[in-house]
JSON list of C-alpha atoms in Angstrom, two decimals:
[
{"chain": "A", "resi": 50, "resn": "UNK", "atom": "CA", "xyz": [5.07, 20.70, -7.35]},
{"chain": "A", "resi": 51, "resn": "UNK", "atom": "CA", "xyz": [5.88, 17.10, -7.28]},
{"chain": "A", "resi": 52, "resn": "UNK", "atom": "CA", "xyz": [8.16, 17.64, -4.05]},
{"chain": "A", "resi": 53, "resn": "UNK", "atom": "CA", "xyz": [4.67, 19.00, -2.44]},
{"chain": "A", "resi": 54, "resn": "UNK", "atom": "CA", "xyz": [3.25, 15.91, -3.77]},
{"chain": "A", "resi": 55, "resn": "UNK", "atom": "CA", "xyz": [6.08, 13.10, -3.06]},
{"chain": "A", "resi": 56, "resn": "UNK", "atom": "CA", "xyz": [6.16, 15.16, 0.54]},
{"chain": "A", "resi": 57, "resn": "UNK", "atom": "CA", "xyz": [2.51, 14.78, 1.60]},
{"chain": "A", "resi": 58, "resn": "UNK", "atom": "CA", "xyz": [2.62, 10.85, 0.11]},
{"chain": "A", "resi": 59, "resn": "UNK", "atom": "CA", "xyz": [5.75, 10.15, 2.40]},
{"chain": "A", "resi": 60, "resn": "UNK", "atom": "CA", "xyz": [4.01, 11.44, 5.52]},
{"chain": "A", "resi": 61, "resn": "UNK", "atom": "CA", "xyz": [0.91, 10.12, 4.82]},
{"chain": "A", "resi": 62, "resn": "UNK", "atom": "CA", "xyz": [2.25, 6.72, 4.01]},
{"chain": "A", "resi": 63, "resn": "UNK", "atom": "CA", "xyz": [4.15, 6.47, 7.09]},
{"chain": "A", "resi": 64, "resn": "UNK", "atom": "CA", "xyz": [1.71, 7.77, 9.37]},
{"chain": "A", "resi": 65, "resn": "UNK", "atom": "CA", "xyz": [-0.82, 5.01, 7.97]},
{"chain": "A", "resi": 66, "resn": "UNK", "atom": "CA", "xyz": [2.02, 2.48, 8.47]},
{"chain": "A", "resi": 67, "resn": "UNK", "atom": "CA", "xyz": [2.41, 3.49, 12.24]},
{"chain": "A", "resi": 68, "resn": "UNK", "atom": "CA", "xyz": [-1.49, 3.66, 12.97]},
{"chain": "A", "resi": 69, "resn": "UNK", "atom": "CA", "xyz": [-2.11, 0.08, 11.22]},
{"chain": "A", "resi": 70, "resn": "UNK", "atom": "CA", "xyz": [0.76, -0.97, 13.55]},
{"chain": "A", "resi": 71, "resn": "UNK", "atom": "CA", "xyz": [-0.85, 0.63, 16.82]},
{"chain": "A", "resi": 72, "resn": "UNK", "atom": "CA", "xyz": [-3.82, -1.60, 15.89]},
{"chain": "A", "resi": 73, "resn": "UNK", "atom": "CA", "xyz": [-1.59, -4.33, 15.53]},
{"chain": "A", "resi": 74, "resn": "UNK", "atom": "CA", "xyz": [-0.42, -4.34, 18.93]},
{"chain": "A", "resi": 75, "resn": "UNK", "atom": "CA", "xyz": [-3.72, -4.08, 20.21]},
{"chain": "A", "resi": 76, "resn": "UNK", "atom": "CA", "xyz": [-5.21, -6.70, 17.98]},
{"chain": "A", "resi": 77, "resn": "UNK", "atom": "CA", "xyz": [-2.82, -8.98, 17.15]},
{"chain": "A", "resi": 78, "resn": "UNK", "atom": "CA", "xyz": [-3.93, -8.86, 13.65]},
{"chain": "A", "resi": 79, "resn": "UNK", "atom": "CA", "xyz": [-1.43, -10.28, 10.82]},
{"chain": "A", "resi": 80, "resn": "UNK", "atom": "CA", "xyz": [-3.74, -8.02, 8.42]},
{"chain": "A", "resi": 81, "resn": "UNK", "atom": "CA", "xyz": [-2.93, -5.31, 10.56]},
{"chain": "A", "resi": 82, "resn": "UNK", "atom": "CA", "xyz": [1.16, -6.15, 10.81]},
{"chain": "A", "resi": 83, "resn": "UNK", "atom": "CA", "xyz": [1.13, -6.51, 6.79]},
{"chain": "A", "resi": 84, "resn": "UNK", "atom": "CA", "xyz": [-0.91, -3.17, 5.88]},
{"chain": "A", "resi": 85, "resn": "UNK", "atom": "CA", "xyz": [1.92, -1.73, 8.46]},
{"chain": "A", "resi": 86, "resn": "UNK", "atom": "CA", "xyz": [4.70, -2.97, 6.56]},
{"chain": "A", "resi": 87, "resn": "UNK", "atom": "CA", "xyz": [3.23, -2.09, 3.32]},
{"chain": "A", "resi": 88, "resn": "UNK", "atom": "CA", "xyz": [2.46, 1.60, 4.07]},
{"chain": "A", "resi": 89, "resn": "UNK", "atom": "CA", "xyz": [5.39, 2.25, 5.25]},
{"chain": "A", "resi": 90, "resn": "UNK", "atom": "CA", "xyz": [7.18, 0.79, 2.19]},
{"chain": "A", "resi": 91, "resn": "UNK", "atom": "CA", "xyz": [5.00, 3.21, 0.54]},
{"chain": "A", "resi": 92, "resn": "UNK", "atom": "CA", "xyz": [5.86, 5.90, 2.38]},
{"chain": "A", "resi": 93, "resn": "UNK", "atom": "CA", "xyz": [9.60, 5.11, 1.85]},
{"chain": "A", "resi": 94, "resn": "UNK", "atom": "CA", "xyz": [9.24, 5.28, -1.77]},
{"chain": "A", "resi": 95, "resn": "UNK", "atom": "CA", "xyz": [7.77, 8.64, -1.86]},
{"chain": "A", "resi": 96, "resn": "UNK", "atom": "CA", "xyz": [10.88, 9.44, 0.01]},
{"chain": "A", "resi": 97, "resn": "UNK", "atom": "CA", "xyz": [12.96, 8.20, -2.88]},
{"chain": "A", "resi": 98, "resn": "UNK", "atom": "CA", "xyz": [10.98, 10.08, -5.37]},
{"chain": "A", "resi": 99, "resn": "UNK", "atom": "CA", "xyz": [12.15, 13.01, -3.51]},
{"chain": "A", "resi": 100, "resn": "UNK", "atom": "CA", "xyz": [15.53, 11.88, -3.54]},
{"chain": "A", "resi": 101, "resn": "UNK", "atom": "CA", "xyz": [15.06, 11.24, -7.55]},
{"chain": "A", "resi": 102, "resn": "UNK", "atom": "CA", "xyz": [14.18, 14.92, -8.17]},
{"chain": "A", "resi": 103, "resn": "UNK", "atom": "CA", "xyz": [17.69, 15.35, -7.44]},
{"chain": "A", "resi": 104, "resn": "UNK", "atom": "CA", "xyz": [19.24, 11.92, -8.24]},
{"chain": "A", "resi": 105, "resn": "UNK", "atom": "CA", "xyz": [18.36, 9.37, -10.88]},
{"chain": "A", "resi": 106, "resn": "UNK", "atom": "CA", "xyz": [19.34, 6.83, -9.66]},
{"chain": "A", "resi": 107, "resn": "UNK", "atom": "CA", "xyz": [16.98, 6.67, -7.21]},
{"chain": "A", "resi": 108, "resn": "UNK", "atom": "CA", "xyz": [14.01, 5.67, -9.44]},
{"chain": "A", "resi": 109, "resn": "UNK", "atom": "CA", "xyz": [14.13, 2.16, -9.35]},
{"chain": "A", "resi": 110, "resn": "UNK", "atom": "CA", "xyz": [14.70, 2.01, -5.26]},
{"chain": "A", "resi": 111, "resn": "UNK", "atom": "CA", "xyz": [11.48, 4.10, -4.95]},
{"chain": "A", "resi": 112, "resn": "UNK", "atom": "CA", "xyz": [9.56, 1.52, -7.33]},
{"chain": "A", "resi": 113, "resn": "UNK", "atom": "CA", "xyz": [10.76, -1.33, -5.87]},
{"chain": "A", "resi": 114, "resn": "UNK", "atom": "CA", "xyz": [9.83, -0.32, -2.24]},
{"chain": "A", "resi": 115, "resn": "UNK", "atom": "CA", "xyz": [6.01, 0.66, -4.03]},
{"chain": "A", "resi": 116, "resn": "UNK", "atom": "CA", "xyz": [6.03, -2.81, -5.30]},
{"chain": "A", "resi": 117, "resn": "UNK", "atom": "CA", "xyz": [7.33, -4.25, -1.82]},
{"chain": "A", "resi": 118, "resn": "UNK", "atom": "CA", "xyz": [4.09, -2.50, -0.13]},
{"chain": "A", "resi": 119, "resn": "UNK", "atom": "CA", "xyz": [1.76, -3.66, -2.63]},
{"chain": "A", "resi": 120, "resn": "UNK", "atom": "CA", "xyz": [3.17, -6.91, -2.31]},
{"chain": "A", "resi": 121, "resn": "UNK", "atom": "CA", "xyz": [1.89, -6.65, 1.35]},
{"chain": "A", "resi": 122, "resn": "UNK", "atom": "CA", "xyz": [-1.26, -5.17, 0.89]},
{"chain": "A", "resi": 123, "resn": "UNK", "atom": "CA", "xyz": [-2.38, -8.28, -1.44]},
{"chain": "A", "resi": 124, "resn": "UNK", "atom": "CA", "xyz": [-0.71, -10.65, 1.16]},
{"chain": "A", "resi": 125, "resn": "UNK", "atom": "CA", "xyz": [-2.92, -8.82, 3.72]},
{"chain": "A", "resi": 126, "resn": "UNK", "atom": "CA", "xyz": [-6.17, -9.56, 1.61]},
{"chain": "A", "resi": 127, "resn": "UNK", "atom": "CA", "xyz": [-5.38, -12.72, -0.10]},
{"chain": "A", "resi": 128, "resn": "UNK", "atom": "CA", "xyz": [-8.06, -15.28, 0.69]},
{"chain": "A", "resi": 129, "resn": "UNK", "atom": "CA", "xyz": [-5.68, -17.95, -1.06]},
{"chain": "A", "resi": 130, "resn": "UNK", "atom": "CA", "xyz": [-3.65, -19.86, 0.90]},
{"chain": "A", "resi": 131, "resn": "UNK", "atom": "CA", "xyz": [-1.02, -20.40, -2.29]},
{"chain": "A", "resi": 132, "resn": "UNK", "atom": "CA", "xyz": [-0.63, -16.63, -2.89]},
{"chain": "A", "resi": 133, "resn": "UNK", "atom": "CA", "xyz": [2.73, -16.29, -0.59]},
{"chain": "A", "resi": 134, "resn": "UNK", "atom": "CA", "xyz": [4.45, -18.44, -3.28]},
{"chain": "A", "resi": 135, "resn": "UNK", "atom": "CA", "xyz": [3.42, -15.91, -5.99]},
{"chain": "A", "resi": 136, "resn": "UNK", "atom": "CA", "xyz": [5.60, -13.21, -4.55]},
{"chain": "A", "resi": 137, "resn": "UNK", "atom": "CA", "xyz": [8.95, -15.29, -5.23]},
{"chain": "A", "resi": 138, "resn": "UNK", "atom": "CA", "xyz": [7.66, -16.39, -8.57]},
{"chain": "A", "resi": 139, "resn": "UNK", "atom": "CA", "xyz": [6.96, -12.69, -9.67]},
{"chain": "A", "resi": 140, "resn": "UNK", "atom": "CA", "xyz": [10.38, -11.99, -8.79]},
{"chain": "A", "resi": 141, "resn": "UNK", "atom": "CA", "xyz": [11.49, -14.58, -10.86]},
{"chain": "A", "resi": 142, "resn": "UNK", "atom": "CA", "xyz": [9.58, -13.74, -13.51]},
{"chain": "A", "resi": 143, "resn": "UNK", "atom": "CA", "xyz": [10.80, -10.07, -13.34]},
{"chain": "A", "resi": 144, "resn": "UNK", "atom": "CA", "xyz": [14.86, -10.91, -13.91]},
{"chain": "A", "resi": 145, "resn": "UNK", "atom": "CA", "xyz": [13.72, -13.75, -16.55]},
{"chain": "A", "resi": 146, "resn": "UNK", "atom": "CA", "xyz": [11.51, -11.22, -18.64]},
{"chain": "A", "resi": 147, "resn": "UNK", "atom": "CA", "xyz": [14.24, -8.46, -18.28]},
{"chain": "A", "resi": 148, "resn": "UNK", "atom": "CA", "xyz": [17.00, -9.29, -21.00]},
{"chain": "A", "resi": 149, "resn": "UNK", "atom": "CA", "xyz": [13.65, -9.63, -23.32]},
{"chain": "A", "resi": 150, "resn": "UNK", "atom": "CA", "xyz": [12.09, -6.46, -22.49]},
{"chain": "A", "resi": 151, "resn": "UNK", "atom": "CA", "xyz": [13.52, -3.74, -25.44]},
{"chain": "A", "resi": 152, "resn": "UNK", "atom": "CA", "xyz": [11.44, -0.65, -24.32]},
{"chain": "A", "resi": 153, "resn": "UNK", "atom": "CA", "xyz": [13.79, 2.73, -24.25]},
{"chain": "A", "resi": 154, "resn": "UNK", "atom": "CA", "xyz": [15.10, 3.45, -20.39]},
{"chain": "A", "resi": 155, "resn": "UNK", "atom": "CA", "xyz": [15.38, 1.32, -17.38]},
{"chain": "A", "resi": 156, "resn": "UNK", "atom": "CA", "xyz": [13.62, -1.73, -18.96]},
{"chain": "A", "resi": 157, "resn": "UNK", "atom": "CA", "xyz": [13.73, -3.27, -15.28]},
{"chain": "A", "resi": 158, "resn": "UNK", "atom": "CA", "xyz": [11.76, -0.51, -14.05]},
{"chain": "A", "resi": 159, "resn": "UNK", "atom": "CA", "xyz": [9.23, -0.92, -16.65]},
{"chain": "A", "resi": 160, "resn": "UNK", "atom": "CA", "xyz": [8.74, -4.49, -15.69]},
{"chain": "A", "resi": 161, "resn": "UNK", "atom": "CA", "xyz": [8.57, -4.11, -11.75]},
{"chain": "A", "resi": 162, "resn": "UNK", "atom": "CA", "xyz": [6.21, -1.43, -12.25]},
{"chain": "A", "resi": 163, "resn": "UNK", "atom": "CA", "xyz": [4.19, -3.62, -14.43]},
{"chain": "A", "resi": 164, "resn": "UNK", "atom": "CA", "xyz": [4.54, -6.56, -11.65]},
{"chain": "A", "resi": 165, "resn": "UNK", "atom": "CA", "xyz": [3.22, -3.71, -9.02]},
{"chain": "A", "resi": 166, "resn": "UNK", "atom": "CA", "xyz": [0.20, -2.87, -10.73]},
{"chain": "A", "resi": 167, "resn": "UNK", "atom": "CA", "xyz": [-0.62, -6.69, -10.95]},
{"chain": "A", "resi": 168, "resn": "UNK", "atom": "CA", "xyz": [0.12, -6.77, -7.45]},
{"chain": "A", "resi": 169, "resn": "UNK", "atom": "CA", "xyz": [-2.02, -3.66, -6.30]},
{"chain": "A", "resi": 170, "resn": "UNK", "atom": "CA", "xyz": [-5.19, -5.14, -8.47]},
{"chain": "A", "resi": 171, "resn": "UNK", "atom": "CA", "xyz": [-4.55, -8.61, -6.58]},
{"chain": "A", "resi": 172, "resn": "UNK", "atom": "CA", "xyz": [-4.73, -6.98, -3.69]},
{"chain": "A", "resi": 173, "resn": "UNK", "atom": "CA", "xyz": [-7.86, -4.19, -4.45]},
{"chain": "A", "resi": 174, "resn": "UNK", "atom": "CA", "xyz": [-10.06, -7.08, -5.96]},
{"chain": "A", "resi": 175, "resn": "UNK", "atom": "CA", "xyz": [-9.71, -9.26, -3.24]},
{"chain": "A", "resi": 176, "resn": "UNK", "atom": "CA", "xyz": [-10.23, -6.66, -0.17]},
{"chain": "A", "resi": 177, "resn": "UNK", "atom": "CA", "xyz": [-13.61, -5.73, -2.36]},
{"chain": "A", "resi": 178, "resn": "UNK", "atom": "CA", "xyz": [-14.41, -9.36, -2.07]},
{"chain": "A", "resi": 179, "resn": "UNK", "atom": "CA", "xyz": [-14.29, -9.37, 1.04]},
{"chain": "A", "resi": 180, "resn": "UNK", "atom": "CA", "xyz": [-15.67, -5.84, 2.09]},
{"chain": "A", "resi": 181, "resn": "UNK", "atom": "CA", "xyz": [-19.12, -6.60, -0.24]},
{"chain": "A", "resi": 182, "resn": "UNK", "atom": "CA", "xyz": [-19.29, -10.18, 1.60]},
{"chain": "A", "resi": 183, "resn": "UNK", "atom": "CA", "xyz": [-19.11, -7.85, 5.36]},
{"chain": "A", "resi": 184, "resn": "UNK", "atom": "CA", "xyz": [-21.30, -4.99, 3.90]},
{"chain": "A", "resi": 185, "resn": "UNK", "atom": "CA", "xyz": [-19.34, -2.79, 6.36]},
{"chain": "A", "resi": 186, "resn": "UNK", "atom": "CA", "xyz": [-18.69, 0.55, 4.87]},
{"chain": "A", "resi": 187, "resn": "UNK", "atom": "CA", "xyz": [-15.25, 0.95, 6.43]},
{"chain": "A", "resi": 188, "resn": "UNK", "atom": "CA", "xyz": [-14.20, -2.00, 4.69]},
{"chain": "A", "resi": 189, "resn": "UNK", "atom": "CA", "xyz": [-15.98, -0.69, 1.34]},
{"chain": "A", "resi": 190, "resn": "UNK", "atom": "CA", "xyz": [-14.10, 2.65, 1.78]},
{"chain": "A", "resi": 191, "resn": "UNK", "atom": "CA", "xyz": [-10.83, 0.92, 2.10]},
{"chain": "A", "resi": 192, "resn": "UNK", "atom": "CA", "xyz": [-10.93, -1.08, -0.66]},
{"chain": "A", "resi": 193, "resn": "UNK", "atom": "CA", "xyz": [-11.93, 1.98, -2.79]},
{"chain": "A", "resi": 194, "resn": "UNK", "atom": "CA", "xyz": [-8.64, 3.35, -1.53]},
{"chain": "A", "resi": 195, "resn": "UNK", "atom": "CA", "xyz": [-6.59, 0.46, -2.57]},
{"chain": "A", "resi": 196, "resn": "UNK", "atom": "CA", "xyz": [-8.43, 0.96, -6.01]},
{"chain": "A", "resi": 197, "resn": "UNK", "atom": "CA", "xyz": [-7.13, 4.07, -6.51]},
{"chain": "A", "resi": 198, "resn": "UNK", "atom": "CA", "xyz": [-3.77, 3.06, -5.64]},
{"chain": "A", "resi": 199, "resn": "UNK", "atom": "CA", "xyz": [-4.07, 0.55, -8.55]},
{"chain": "A", "resi": 200, "resn": "UNK", "atom": "CA", "xyz": [-5.45, 3.24, -10.71]},
{"chain": "A", "resi": 201, "resn": "UNK", "atom": "CA", "xyz": [-2.53, 5.33, -9.72]},
{"chain": "A", "resi": 202, "resn": "UNK", "atom": "CA", "xyz": [-0.14, 2.66, -10.12]},
{"chain": "A", "resi": 203, "resn": "UNK", "atom": "CA", "xyz": [-1.46, 1.98, -14.02]},
{"chain": "A", "resi": 204, "resn": "UNK", "atom": "CA", "xyz": [-1.52, 5.32, -14.78]},
{"chain": "A", "resi": 205, "resn": "UNK", "atom": "CA", "xyz": [2.09, 6.12, -13.60]},
{"chain": "A", "resi": 206, "resn": "UNK", "atom": "CA", "xyz": [3.31, 2.91, -15.57]},
{"chain": "A", "resi": 207, "resn": "UNK", "atom": "CA", "xyz": [1.31, 4.31, -18.43]},
{"chain": "A", "resi": 208, "resn": "UNK", "atom": "CA", "xyz": [3.30, 7.78, -17.91]},
{"chain": "A", "resi": 209, "resn": "UNK", "atom": "CA", "xyz": [6.45, 5.80, -17.96]},
{"chain": "A", "resi": 210, "resn": "UNK", "atom": "CA", "xyz": [5.99, 4.79, -21.73]},
{"chain": "A", "resi": 211, "resn": "UNK", "atom": "CA", "xyz": [4.28, 7.43, -22.95]},
{"chain": "A", "resi": 212, "resn": "UNK", "atom": "CA", "xyz": [6.25, 10.10, -20.45]},
{"chain": "A", "resi": 213, "resn": "UNK", "atom": "CA", "xyz": [4.06, 13.48, -19.60]},
{"chain": "A", "resi": 214, "resn": "UNK", "atom": "CA", "xyz": [4.73, 15.20, -16.54]},
{"chain": "A", "resi": 215, "resn": "UNK", "atom": "CA", "xyz": [0.66, 15.17, -16.87]},
{"chain": "A", "resi": 216, "resn": "UNK", "atom": "CA", "xyz": [0.69, 11.34, -15.95]},
{"chain": "A", "resi": 217, "resn": "UNK", "atom": "CA", "xyz": [3.02, 11.71, -12.83]},
{"chain": "A", "resi": 218, "resn": "UNK", "atom": "CA", "xyz": [1.27, 14.56, -11.20]},
{"chain": "A", "resi": 219, "resn": "UNK", "atom": "CA", "xyz": [-2.47, 12.37, -11.91]},
{"chain": "A", "resi": 220, "resn": "UNK", "atom": "CA", "xyz": [-1.11, 9.32, -10.54]},
{"chain": "A", "resi": 221, "resn": "UNK", "atom": "CA", "xyz": [0.55, 11.24, -7.56]},
{"chain": "A", "resi": 222, "resn": "UNK", "atom": "CA", "xyz": [-2.69, 13.33, -6.54]},
{"chain": "A", "resi": 223, "resn": "UNK", "atom": "CA", "xyz": [-4.97, 9.78, -7.12]},
{"chain": "A", "resi": 224, "resn": "UNK", "atom": "CA", "xyz": [-2.60, 7.99, -4.97]},
{"chain": "A", "resi": 225, "resn": "UNK", "atom": "CA", "xyz": [-2.40, 10.38, -2.18]},
{"chain": "A", "resi": 226, "resn": "UNK", "atom": "CA", "xyz": [-6.50, 10.56, -2.24]},
{"chain": "A", "resi": 227, "resn": "UNK", "atom": "CA", "xyz": [-6.89, 6.73, -1.76]},
{"chain": "A", "resi": 228, "resn": "UNK", "atom": "CA", "xyz": [-4.19, 6.83, 0.81]},
{"chain": "A", "resi": 229, "resn": "UNK", "atom": "CA", "xyz": [-6.05, 9.43, 2.48]},
{"chain": "A", "resi": 230, "resn": "UNK", "atom": "CA", "xyz": [-9.14, 7.55, 2.52]},
{"chain": "A", "resi": 231, "resn": "UNK", "atom": "CA", "xyz": [-7.81, 4.64, 4.18]},
{"chain": "A", "resi": 232, "resn": "UNK", "atom": "CA", "xyz": [-5.75, 6.72, 7.05]},
{"chain": "A", "resi": 233, "resn": "UNK", "atom": "CA", "xyz": [-9.03, 8.48, 7.94]},
{"chain": "A", "resi": 234, "resn": "UNK", "atom": "CA", "xyz": [-10.88, 5.05, 7.85]},
{"chain": "A", "resi": 235, "resn": "UNK", "atom": "CA", "xyz": [-7.64, 3.34, 9.75]},
{"chain": "A", "resi": 236, "resn": "UNK", "atom": "CA", "xyz": [-7.94, 5.70, 12.31]},
{"chain": "A", "resi": 237, "resn": "UNK", "atom": "CA", "xyz": [-11.50, 5.71, 13.18]},
{"chain": "A", "resi": 238, "resn": "UNK", "atom": "CA", "xyz": [-11.09, 1.84, 13.56]},
{"chain": "A", "resi": 239, "resn": "UNK", "atom": "CA", "xyz": [-7.78, 2.47, 15.50]},
{"chain": "A", "resi": 240, "resn": "UNK", "atom": "CA", "xyz": [-9.94, 4.81, 18.29]},
{"chain": "A", "resi": 241, "resn": "UNK", "atom": "CA", "xyz": [-13.16, 2.40, 18.56]},
{"chain": "A", "resi": 242, "resn": "UNK", "atom": "CA", "xyz": [-10.49, -0.76, 19.01]},
{"chain": "A", "resi": 243, "resn": "UNK", "atom": "CA", "xyz": [-8.53, 0.91, 21.73]},
{"chain": "A", "resi": 244, "resn": "UNK", "atom": "CA", "xyz": [-11.50, 2.31, 23.42]},
{"chain": "A", "resi": 245, "resn": "UNK", "atom": "CA", "xyz": [-12.68, -0.77, 23.57]},
{"chain": "A", "resi": 246, "resn": "UNK", "atom": "CA", "xyz": [-10.02, -2.78, 24.59]},
{"chain": "A", "resi": 247, "resn": "UNK", "atom": "CA", "xyz": [-9.90, 0.22, 27.63]},
{"chain": "A", "resi": 248, "resn": "UNK", "atom": "CA", "xyz": [-13.07, -0.54, 28.25]},
{"chain": "A", "resi": 249, "resn": "UNK", "atom": "CA", "xyz": [-12.74, -4.34, 28.91]},
{"chain": "A", "resi": 250, "resn": "UNK", "atom": "CA", "xyz": [-9.67, -3.81, 30.72]},
{"chain": "A", "resi": 251, "resn": "UNK", "atom": "CA", "xyz": [-11.68, -1.31, 33.37]},
{"chain": "A", "resi": 252, "resn": "UNK", "atom": "CA", "xyz": [-14.30, -4.19, 33.42]},
{"chain": "A", "resi": 253, "resn": "UNK", "atom": "CA", "xyz": [-11.36, -6.79, 34.15]},
{"chain": "A", "resi": 254, "resn": "UNK", "atom": "CA", "xyz": [-9.78, -4.39, 37.02]},
{"chain": "A", "resi": 255, "resn": "UNK", "atom": "CA", "xyz": [-13.72, -4.13, 38.10]},
{"chain": "A", "resi": 256, "resn": "UNK", "atom": "CA", "xyz": [-14.26, -7.58, 38.59]},
{"chain": "A", "resi": 257, "resn": "UNK", "atom": "CA", "xyz": [-10.65, -8.13, 40.46]},
{"chain": "A", "resi": 258, "resn": "UNK", "atom": "CA", "xyz": [-11.35, -5.99, 42.59]},
{"chain": "A", "resi": 259, "resn": "UNK", "atom": "CA", "xyz": [-14.92, -6.73, 43.33]},
{"chain": "A", "resi": 260, "resn": "UNK", "atom": "CA", "xyz": [-13.58, -10.59, 44.04]}
]
């Protein structure tokens, strides 16, 4: 069952990353580029989770990739110019707290997951603020999708401390639901952008021909 969840998450994450990159090639929007890096990282994190089913050493790699993804989501929707300085600060904080983190098991992974949760909560909050300001249905759906990622990350982090396969299973399903909703919305937006760009391109060509 975990294999199916991780495989689906990997496919959806990478597909969303490629789709947002396609949107970036059309719009040249830095937000699209950051989201592309974010969701490809999350997709690769799922891939490493598959490897983790066979080799435990990959668990930290999966967590790190997801954290990178969440950092880019937070950066994509940040309305504060100083956010770019928060990421290196959080990385420094991780390694500073690691020696004092005494939870049994991979303490560094626990701290990294906690930072991942803070990043995705920040990203979801900023995205929700922007979507409420724009009052667009597509923006709201994306905000809800990112919020689902935050909920999934909290459950996943909670499950590492009070280990139960149920938490891991639930977190995976919620995460996939969030990515799926974002993927569907971005797909519709990308088609609309490409259609508009195509019309504008044809109109420009017609104007040149008439001249």
